[in-house]
XYZ file of C-alpha atoms in Angstrom:
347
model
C 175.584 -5.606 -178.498
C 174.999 -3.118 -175.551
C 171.750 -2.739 -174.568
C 169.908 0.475 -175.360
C 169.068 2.595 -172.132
C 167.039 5.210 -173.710
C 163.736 5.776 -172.197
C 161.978 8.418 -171.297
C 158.439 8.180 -169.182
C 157.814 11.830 -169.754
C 158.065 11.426 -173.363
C 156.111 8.107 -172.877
C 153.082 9.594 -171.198
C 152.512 12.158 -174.021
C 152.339 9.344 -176.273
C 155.910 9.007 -178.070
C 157.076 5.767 -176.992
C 160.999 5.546 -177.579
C 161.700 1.735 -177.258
C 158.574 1.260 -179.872
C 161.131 2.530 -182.056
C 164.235 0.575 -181.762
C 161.575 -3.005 -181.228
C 160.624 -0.904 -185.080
C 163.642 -0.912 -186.308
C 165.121 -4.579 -185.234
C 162.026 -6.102 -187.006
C 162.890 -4.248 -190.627
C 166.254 -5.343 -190.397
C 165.877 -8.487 -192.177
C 163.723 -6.759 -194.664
C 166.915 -4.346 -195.734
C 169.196 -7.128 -196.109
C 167.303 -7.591 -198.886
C 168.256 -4.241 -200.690
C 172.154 -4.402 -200.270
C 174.023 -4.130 -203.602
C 177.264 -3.491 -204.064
C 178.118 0.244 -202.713
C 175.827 0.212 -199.710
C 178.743 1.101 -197.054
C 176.648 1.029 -193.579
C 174.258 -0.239 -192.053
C 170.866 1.928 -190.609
C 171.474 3.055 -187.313
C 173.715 6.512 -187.984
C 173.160 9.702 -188.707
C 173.241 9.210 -192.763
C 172.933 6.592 -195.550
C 176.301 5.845 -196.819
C 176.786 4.781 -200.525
C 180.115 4.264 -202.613
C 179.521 5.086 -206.080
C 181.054 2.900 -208.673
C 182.770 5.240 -211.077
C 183.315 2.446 -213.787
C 182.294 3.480 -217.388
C 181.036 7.029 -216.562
C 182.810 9.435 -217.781
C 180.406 12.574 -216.476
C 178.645 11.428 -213.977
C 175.084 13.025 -213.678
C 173.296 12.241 -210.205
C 169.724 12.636 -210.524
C 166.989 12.470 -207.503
C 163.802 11.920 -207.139
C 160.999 11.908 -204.014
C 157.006 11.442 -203.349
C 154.813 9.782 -201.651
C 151.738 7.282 -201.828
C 149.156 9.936 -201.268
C 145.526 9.256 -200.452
C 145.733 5.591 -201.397
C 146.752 4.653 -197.861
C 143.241 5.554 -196.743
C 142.778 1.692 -198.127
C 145.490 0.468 -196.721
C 144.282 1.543 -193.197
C 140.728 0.286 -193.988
C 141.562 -2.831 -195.131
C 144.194 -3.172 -192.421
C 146.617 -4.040 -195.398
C 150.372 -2.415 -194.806
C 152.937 -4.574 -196.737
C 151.968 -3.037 -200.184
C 152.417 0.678 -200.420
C 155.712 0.773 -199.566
C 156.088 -0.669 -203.024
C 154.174 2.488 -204.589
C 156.550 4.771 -202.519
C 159.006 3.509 -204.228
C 157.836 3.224 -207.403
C 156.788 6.775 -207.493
C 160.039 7.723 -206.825
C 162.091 5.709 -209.273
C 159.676 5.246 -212.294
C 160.360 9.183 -212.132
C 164.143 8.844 -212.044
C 164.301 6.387 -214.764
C 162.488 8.443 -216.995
C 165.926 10.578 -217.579
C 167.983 7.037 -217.980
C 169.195 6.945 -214.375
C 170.183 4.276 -212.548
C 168.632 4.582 -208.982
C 170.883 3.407 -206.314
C 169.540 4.208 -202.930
C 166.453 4.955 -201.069
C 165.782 6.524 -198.071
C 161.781 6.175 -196.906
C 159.769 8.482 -194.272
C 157.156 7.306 -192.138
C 155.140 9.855 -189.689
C 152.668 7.948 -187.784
C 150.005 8.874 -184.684
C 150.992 5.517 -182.763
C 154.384 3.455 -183.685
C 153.261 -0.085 -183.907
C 156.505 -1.937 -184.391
C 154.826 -4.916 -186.083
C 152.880 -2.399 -188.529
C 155.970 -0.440 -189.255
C 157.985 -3.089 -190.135
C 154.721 -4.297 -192.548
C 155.548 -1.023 -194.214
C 159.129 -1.140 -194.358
C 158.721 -5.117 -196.117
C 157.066 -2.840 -198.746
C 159.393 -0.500 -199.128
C 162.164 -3.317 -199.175
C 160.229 -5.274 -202.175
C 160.180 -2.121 -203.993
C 163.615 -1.494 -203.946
C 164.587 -4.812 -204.731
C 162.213 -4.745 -207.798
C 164.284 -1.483 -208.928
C 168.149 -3.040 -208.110
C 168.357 0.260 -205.271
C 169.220 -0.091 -201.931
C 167.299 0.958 -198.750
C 170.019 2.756 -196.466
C 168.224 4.581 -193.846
C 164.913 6.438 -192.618
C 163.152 7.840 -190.571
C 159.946 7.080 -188.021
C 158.574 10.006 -186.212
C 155.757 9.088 -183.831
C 153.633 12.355 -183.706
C 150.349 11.679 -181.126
C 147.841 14.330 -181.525
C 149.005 15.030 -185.139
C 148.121 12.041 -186.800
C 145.318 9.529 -185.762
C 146.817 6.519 -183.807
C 145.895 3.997 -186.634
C 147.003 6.336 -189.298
C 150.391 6.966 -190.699
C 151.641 8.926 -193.989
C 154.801 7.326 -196.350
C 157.451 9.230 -198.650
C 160.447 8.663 -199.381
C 163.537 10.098 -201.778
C 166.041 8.253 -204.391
C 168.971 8.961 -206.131
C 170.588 7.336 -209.178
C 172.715 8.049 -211.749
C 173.447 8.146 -215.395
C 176.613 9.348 -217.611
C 175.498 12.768 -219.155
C 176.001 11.061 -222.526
C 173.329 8.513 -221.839
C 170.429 10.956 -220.778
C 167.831 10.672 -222.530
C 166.945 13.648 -224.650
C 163.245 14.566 -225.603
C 164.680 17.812 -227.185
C 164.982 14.995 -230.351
C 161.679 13.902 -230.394
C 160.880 14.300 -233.804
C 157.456 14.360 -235.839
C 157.117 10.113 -236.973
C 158.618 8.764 -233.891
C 156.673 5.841 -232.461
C 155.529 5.647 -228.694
C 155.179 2.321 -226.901
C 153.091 2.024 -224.032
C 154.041 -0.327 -221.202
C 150.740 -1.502 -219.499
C 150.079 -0.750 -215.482
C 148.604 -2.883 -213.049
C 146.002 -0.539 -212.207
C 145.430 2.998 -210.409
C 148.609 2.879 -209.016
C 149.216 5.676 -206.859
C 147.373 8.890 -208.136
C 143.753 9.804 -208.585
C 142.809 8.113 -205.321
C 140.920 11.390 -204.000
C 138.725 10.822 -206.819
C 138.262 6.964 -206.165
C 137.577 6.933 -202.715
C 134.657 9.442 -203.414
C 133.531 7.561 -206.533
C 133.105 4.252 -204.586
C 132.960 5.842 -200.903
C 135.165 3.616 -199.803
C 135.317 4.869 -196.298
C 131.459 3.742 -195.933
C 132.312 -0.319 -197.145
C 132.208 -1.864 -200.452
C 135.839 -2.861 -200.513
C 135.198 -6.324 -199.978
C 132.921 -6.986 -202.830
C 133.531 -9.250 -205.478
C 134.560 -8.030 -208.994
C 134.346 -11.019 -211.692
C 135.891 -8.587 -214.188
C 139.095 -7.921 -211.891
C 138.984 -11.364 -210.795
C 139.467 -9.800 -206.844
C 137.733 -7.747 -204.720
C 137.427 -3.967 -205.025
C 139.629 -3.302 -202.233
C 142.614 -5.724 -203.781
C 142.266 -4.424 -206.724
C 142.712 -0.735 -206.306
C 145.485 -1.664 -203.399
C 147.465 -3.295 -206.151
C 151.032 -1.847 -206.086
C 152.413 0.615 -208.453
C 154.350 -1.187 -211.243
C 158.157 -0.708 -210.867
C 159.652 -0.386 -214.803
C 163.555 0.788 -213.849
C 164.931 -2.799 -215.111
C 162.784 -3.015 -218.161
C 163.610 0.672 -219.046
C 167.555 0.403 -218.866
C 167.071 -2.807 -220.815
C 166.039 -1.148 -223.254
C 168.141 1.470 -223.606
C 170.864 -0.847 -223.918
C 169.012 -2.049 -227.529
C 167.498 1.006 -228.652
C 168.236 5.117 -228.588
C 165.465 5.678 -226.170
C 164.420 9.639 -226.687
C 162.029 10.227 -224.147
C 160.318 8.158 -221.130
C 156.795 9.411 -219.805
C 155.488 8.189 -216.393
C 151.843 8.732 -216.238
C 151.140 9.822 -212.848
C 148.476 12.755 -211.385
C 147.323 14.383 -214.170
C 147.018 11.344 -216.682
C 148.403 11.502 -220.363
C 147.132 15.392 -220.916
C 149.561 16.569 -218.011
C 152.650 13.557 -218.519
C 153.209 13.207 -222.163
C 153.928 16.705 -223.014
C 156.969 16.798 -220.578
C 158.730 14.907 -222.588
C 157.968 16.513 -226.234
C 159.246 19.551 -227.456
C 156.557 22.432 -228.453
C 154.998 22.144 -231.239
C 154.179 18.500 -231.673
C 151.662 16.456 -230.363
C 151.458 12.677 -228.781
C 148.575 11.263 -231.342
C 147.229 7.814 -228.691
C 145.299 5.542 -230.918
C 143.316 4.813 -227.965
C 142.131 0.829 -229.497
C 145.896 0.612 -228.829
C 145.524 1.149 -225.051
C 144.160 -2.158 -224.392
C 142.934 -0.291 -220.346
C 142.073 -2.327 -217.392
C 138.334 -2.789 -215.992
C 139.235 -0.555 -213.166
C 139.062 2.154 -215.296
C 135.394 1.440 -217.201
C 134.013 0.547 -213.263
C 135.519 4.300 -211.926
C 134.434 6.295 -215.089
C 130.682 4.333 -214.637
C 130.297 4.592 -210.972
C 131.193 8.179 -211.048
C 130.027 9.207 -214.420
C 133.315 10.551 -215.100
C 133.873 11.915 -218.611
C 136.801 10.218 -220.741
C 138.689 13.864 -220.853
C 138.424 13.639 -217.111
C 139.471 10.328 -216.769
C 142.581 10.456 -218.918
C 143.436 13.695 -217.031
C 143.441 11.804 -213.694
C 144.453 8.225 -214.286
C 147.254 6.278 -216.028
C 144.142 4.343 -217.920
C 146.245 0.794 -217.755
C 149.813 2.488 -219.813
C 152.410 3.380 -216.666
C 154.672 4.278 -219.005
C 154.927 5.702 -222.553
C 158.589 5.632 -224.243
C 159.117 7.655 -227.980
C 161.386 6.117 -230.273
C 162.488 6.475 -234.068
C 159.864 4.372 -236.088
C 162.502 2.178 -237.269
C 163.475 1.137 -234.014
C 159.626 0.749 -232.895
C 159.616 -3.121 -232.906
C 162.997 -4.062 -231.577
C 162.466 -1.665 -228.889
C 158.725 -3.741 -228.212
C 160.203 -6.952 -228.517
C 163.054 -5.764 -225.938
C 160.767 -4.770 -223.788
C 158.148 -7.762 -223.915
C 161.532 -9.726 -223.430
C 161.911 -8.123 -220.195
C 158.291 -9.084 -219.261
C 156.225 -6.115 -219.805
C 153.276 -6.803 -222.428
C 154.832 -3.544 -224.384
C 152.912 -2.163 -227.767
C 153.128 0.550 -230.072
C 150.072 3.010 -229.096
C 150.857 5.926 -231.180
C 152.655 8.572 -233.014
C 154.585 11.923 -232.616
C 153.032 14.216 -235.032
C 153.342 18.180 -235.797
C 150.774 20.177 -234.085
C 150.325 22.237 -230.724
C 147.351 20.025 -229.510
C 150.145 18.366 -226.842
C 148.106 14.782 -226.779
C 145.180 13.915 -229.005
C 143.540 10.927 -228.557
C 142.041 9.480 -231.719
């Protein structure tokens, strides 16, 4: 392979340094190996990500996208010095969201903006980003890393990125026939995930220490615990869909069940959570004590330990659990569609 001449000591002395970036990019190339599938059609390195999409069994075609970012919650990552795990949550976000309309994703495409490109540290990231989208059967082909000194601090960096996926039309999933009886199954999270972390970090001041104390009840320290990565459910999801008529997906991100679960319910009925049906994670009981956060508030922020909440016809309530806990995720019934305009009552 030629050798890349690009330098520029211009450039260099305002504090972009140009061969940072290609030392960047040979270190994540192992780590996208990982995410080829069938379809992927280049390699990084041009102008666009190309994909080949298998037309086999879809009749119409619907391709559906999706994009965020890890938000605040990489304020931990940079104070515990801890970059191979959010990469995973920028994923996540991204195709728990797609999934929720019965899409397959099939590529991903991440964005990091950093104050100082650390080619060791980027490729941390990009290891992240790599697990992520081998959790969700997508492949990572391309990105971008734009060293901006003077706009971000040198040790700080921000991380989005964008899917797409796809689903025949026929296969959507429709909550236009969520009815009044249908069940909704909760599948559990492994924590905070990726939202509500403005709240946390002020709740625990995490920028002023305590990360590395001890929690018996999580069985980790603070830190480790709240940098756990964003649960990925695409495989579990289109497993079930396979078994059941799935009518509606939830993923409870920022805003919590009062601002998720009514997206996918028509007006007039109302998600009724048994909340002894929950089963929540410690996390949640430490935040809402160290804070004194009320429960409204707290199920208005956070996912409270369900990442995802599915609505099915009663009758197909238990296969649809015991396809799920088949698929590994500790799945249960947590509640009812019923008439009403309440949106979500929690009982």
């Amino acid at each position: 392979m030629a050798k890349n001449i690009s330098r520029s000591e211009s450039y260099a002395a305002a504090g972009v340094d140009i061969t940072a970036g290609y030392r960047a990019v040979e270190l994540m190339k192992r780590h996208i190996a990982r995410t080829n599938i069938p379809g992927v059609v280049s390699g990084i390195g041009g102008f666009g990500g190309l994909f080949e999409l298998d037309m086999t069994g879809l009749t119409r075609p619907v391709l559906v996208s999706g994009t965020d970012g890890v938000g605040t919650k990489l304020k931990l990552a940079f104070l515990m010095d801890k970059h191979d795990t959010v990469g995973i949550d920028c994923v996540a976000m991204c195709v728990n969201d797609i999934v929720c309309c019965g899409a397959k994703p099939l590529t991903f495409l991440d964005y990091i903006a950093c104050g100082k490109n650390v080619p060791e540290k980027i490729a941390q990231i990009v290891s992240g980003v790599a697990e992520g989208c081998v959790q969700a059967g997508c492949a990572l082909i391309g990105g971008e890393t734009a060293e901006m000194p003077g706009f971000y601090p040198e040790n700080e960096y921000d991380l989005a990125g964008f899917s797409v996926g796809v689903v025949d039309r026929d296969k959507l999933f429709k909550p236009d026939t969520v009815s009044a009886g249908d069940a909704l199954i909760g599948l559990p999270s492994s924590g905070v995930h990726s939202n509500g972390f403005s709240l946390v970090r002020k709740v625990f001041d995490v920028e002023n220490g305590g990360l590395d104390f001890y929690c018996d009840d999580l069985g980790t320290t603070l830190g480790e615990a709240l940098l756990t990565p964003t649960r990925i459910y695409v495989k579990p999801i289109l497993k079930l869909a396979e078994a059941v008529t799935v009518k509606s997906v939830s993923h409870i991100t920022g805003g919590g069940f009062y601002e998720n679960i009514p997206r996918s319910l028509p007006e007039g009925l109302t998600a009724c959570i048994e909340l002894k049906r929950i089963g929540g994670h410690p996390l949640f009981d430490r935040i809402a004590s160290a804070g004194n956060i009320p429960m409204r508030d707290m199920y208005n922020t956070f996912n409270m330990g369900i990442g995802m909440c599915v609505a099915v016809d009663a009758a197909e309530a238990d296969r649809a659990v015991s396809v799920l806990r088949e698929a590994g995720e500790d799945a249960r019934i947590i509640g009812e569609v019923v008439p009403g305009d309440e949106r979500v009552a929690l009982v």
